[in-house]
mmCIF file of C-alpha atoms in Angstrom:
data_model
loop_
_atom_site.group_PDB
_atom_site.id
_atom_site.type_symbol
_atom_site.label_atom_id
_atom_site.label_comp_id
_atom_site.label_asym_id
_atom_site.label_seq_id
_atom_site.Cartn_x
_atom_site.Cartn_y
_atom_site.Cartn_z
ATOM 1 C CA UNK D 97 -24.721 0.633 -9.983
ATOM 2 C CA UNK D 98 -21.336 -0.931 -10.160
ATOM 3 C CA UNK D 99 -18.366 1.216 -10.753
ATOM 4 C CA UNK D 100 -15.034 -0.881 -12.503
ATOM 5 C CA UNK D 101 -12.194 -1.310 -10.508
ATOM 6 C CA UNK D 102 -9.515 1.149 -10.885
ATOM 7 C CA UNK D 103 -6.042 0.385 -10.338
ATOM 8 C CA UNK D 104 -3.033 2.467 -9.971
ATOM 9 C CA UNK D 105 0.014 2.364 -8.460
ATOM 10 C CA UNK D 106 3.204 3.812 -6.970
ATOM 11 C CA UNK D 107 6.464 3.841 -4.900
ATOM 12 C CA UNK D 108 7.955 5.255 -1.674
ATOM 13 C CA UNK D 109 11.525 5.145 -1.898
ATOM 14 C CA UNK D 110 13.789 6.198 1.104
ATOM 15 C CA UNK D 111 17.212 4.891 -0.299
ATOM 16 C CA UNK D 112 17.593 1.386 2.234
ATOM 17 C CA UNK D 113 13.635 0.609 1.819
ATOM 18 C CA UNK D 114 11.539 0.619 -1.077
ATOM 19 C CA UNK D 115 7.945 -0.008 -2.391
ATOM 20 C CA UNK D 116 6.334 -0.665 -4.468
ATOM 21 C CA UNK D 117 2.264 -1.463 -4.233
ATOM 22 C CA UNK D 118 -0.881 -1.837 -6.564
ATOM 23 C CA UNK D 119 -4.154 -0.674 -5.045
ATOM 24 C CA UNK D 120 -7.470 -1.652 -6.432
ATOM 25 C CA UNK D 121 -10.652 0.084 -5.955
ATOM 26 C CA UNK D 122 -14.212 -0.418 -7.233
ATOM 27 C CA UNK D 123 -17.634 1.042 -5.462
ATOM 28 C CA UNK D 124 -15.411 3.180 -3.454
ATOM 29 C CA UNK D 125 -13.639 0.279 -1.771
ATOM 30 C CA UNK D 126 -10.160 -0.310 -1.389
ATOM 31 C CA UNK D 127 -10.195 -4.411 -2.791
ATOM 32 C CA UNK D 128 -6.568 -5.409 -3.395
ATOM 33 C CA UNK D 129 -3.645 -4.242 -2.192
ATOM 34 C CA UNK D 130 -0.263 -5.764 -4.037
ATOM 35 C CA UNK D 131 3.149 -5.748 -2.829
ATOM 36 C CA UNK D 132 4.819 -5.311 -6.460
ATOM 37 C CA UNK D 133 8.281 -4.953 -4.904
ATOM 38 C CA UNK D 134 9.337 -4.360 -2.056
ATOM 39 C CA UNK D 135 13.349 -3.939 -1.146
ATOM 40 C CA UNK D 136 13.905 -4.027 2.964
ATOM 41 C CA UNK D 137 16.606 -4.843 6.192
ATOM 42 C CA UNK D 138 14.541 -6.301 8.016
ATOM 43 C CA UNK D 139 11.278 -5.383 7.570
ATOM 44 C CA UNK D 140 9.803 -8.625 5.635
ATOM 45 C CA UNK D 141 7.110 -8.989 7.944
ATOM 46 C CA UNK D 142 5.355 -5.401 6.971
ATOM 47 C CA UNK D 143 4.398 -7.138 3.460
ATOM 48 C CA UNK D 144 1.396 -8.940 5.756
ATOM 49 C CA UNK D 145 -0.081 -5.161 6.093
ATOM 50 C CA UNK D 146 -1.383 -5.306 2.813
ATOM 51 C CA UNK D 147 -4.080 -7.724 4.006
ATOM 52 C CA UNK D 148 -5.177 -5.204 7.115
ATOM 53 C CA UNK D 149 -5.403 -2.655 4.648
ATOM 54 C CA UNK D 150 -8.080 -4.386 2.234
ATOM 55 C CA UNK D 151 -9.339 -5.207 5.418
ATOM 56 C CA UNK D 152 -9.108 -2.029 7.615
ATOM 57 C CA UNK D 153 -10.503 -0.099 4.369
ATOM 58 C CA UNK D 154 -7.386 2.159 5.072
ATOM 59 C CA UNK D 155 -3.931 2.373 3.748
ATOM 60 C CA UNK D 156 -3.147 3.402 7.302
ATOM 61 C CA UNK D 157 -3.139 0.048 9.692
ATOM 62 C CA UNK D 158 -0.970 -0.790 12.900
ATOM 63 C CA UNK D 159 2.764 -1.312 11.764
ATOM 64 C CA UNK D 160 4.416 -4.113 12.418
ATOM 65 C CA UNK D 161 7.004 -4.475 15.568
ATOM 66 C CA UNK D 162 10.680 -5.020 14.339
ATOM 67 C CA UNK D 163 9.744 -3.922 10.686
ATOM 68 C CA UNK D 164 8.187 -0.245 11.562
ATOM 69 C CA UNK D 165 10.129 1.328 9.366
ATOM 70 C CA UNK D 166 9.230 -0.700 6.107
ATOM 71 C CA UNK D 167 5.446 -0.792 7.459
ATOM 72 C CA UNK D 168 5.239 2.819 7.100
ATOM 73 C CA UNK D 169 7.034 2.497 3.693
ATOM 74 C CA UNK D 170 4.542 0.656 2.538
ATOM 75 C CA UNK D 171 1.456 2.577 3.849
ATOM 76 C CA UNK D 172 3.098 5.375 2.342
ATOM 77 C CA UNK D 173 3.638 3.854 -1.037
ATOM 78 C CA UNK D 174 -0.040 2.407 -1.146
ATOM 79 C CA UNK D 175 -1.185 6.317 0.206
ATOM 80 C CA UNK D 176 0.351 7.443 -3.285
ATOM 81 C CA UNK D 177 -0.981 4.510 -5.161
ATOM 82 C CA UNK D 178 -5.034 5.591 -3.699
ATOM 83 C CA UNK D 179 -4.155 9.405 -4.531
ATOM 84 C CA UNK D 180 -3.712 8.266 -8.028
ATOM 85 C CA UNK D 181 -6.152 6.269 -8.416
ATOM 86 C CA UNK D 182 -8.472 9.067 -7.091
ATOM 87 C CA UNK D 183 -7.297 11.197 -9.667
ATOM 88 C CA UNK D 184 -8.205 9.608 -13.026
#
């Protein structure tokens, strides 16, 4: 039996970084993580992250060196994006 996918989403915000991410789930899986926005420094590279997670099957993967801090934005933002999604 196939569940649908649910999708749901949400932000970390920390005033110089921001997220924004879409995570889809269906059967339990995480399938699609999206970067809606995403305001950084430096920290362009985390966006890649998205990919581990869908891949990892966990919104917390390795960060990425010389863009830790927006890496963990993003986890954090996808971690609130899967709590909501749990939810409805």
């Amino acid at each position: 039996h196939s569940f649908p996918t649910r999708r749901s989403s949400d932000l970390c915000d920390v005033g110089y970084i921001y997220a924004k991410v879409q995570v889809a789930v269906a059967d339990e899986k995480i399938t699609d993580v999206k970067l809606l926005e995403h305001r950084n420094e430096r920290g362009k590279a985390a966006e890649r992250i998205t990919g581990d997670m869908v891949q990892q099957q966990n919104v917390h993967v390795d960060t990425v060196t010389s863009a830790t801090n927006s890496s963990r934005v993003i986890m954090r933002a996808a971690e609130n994006a899967l709590e909501n999604a749990k939810e409805k």
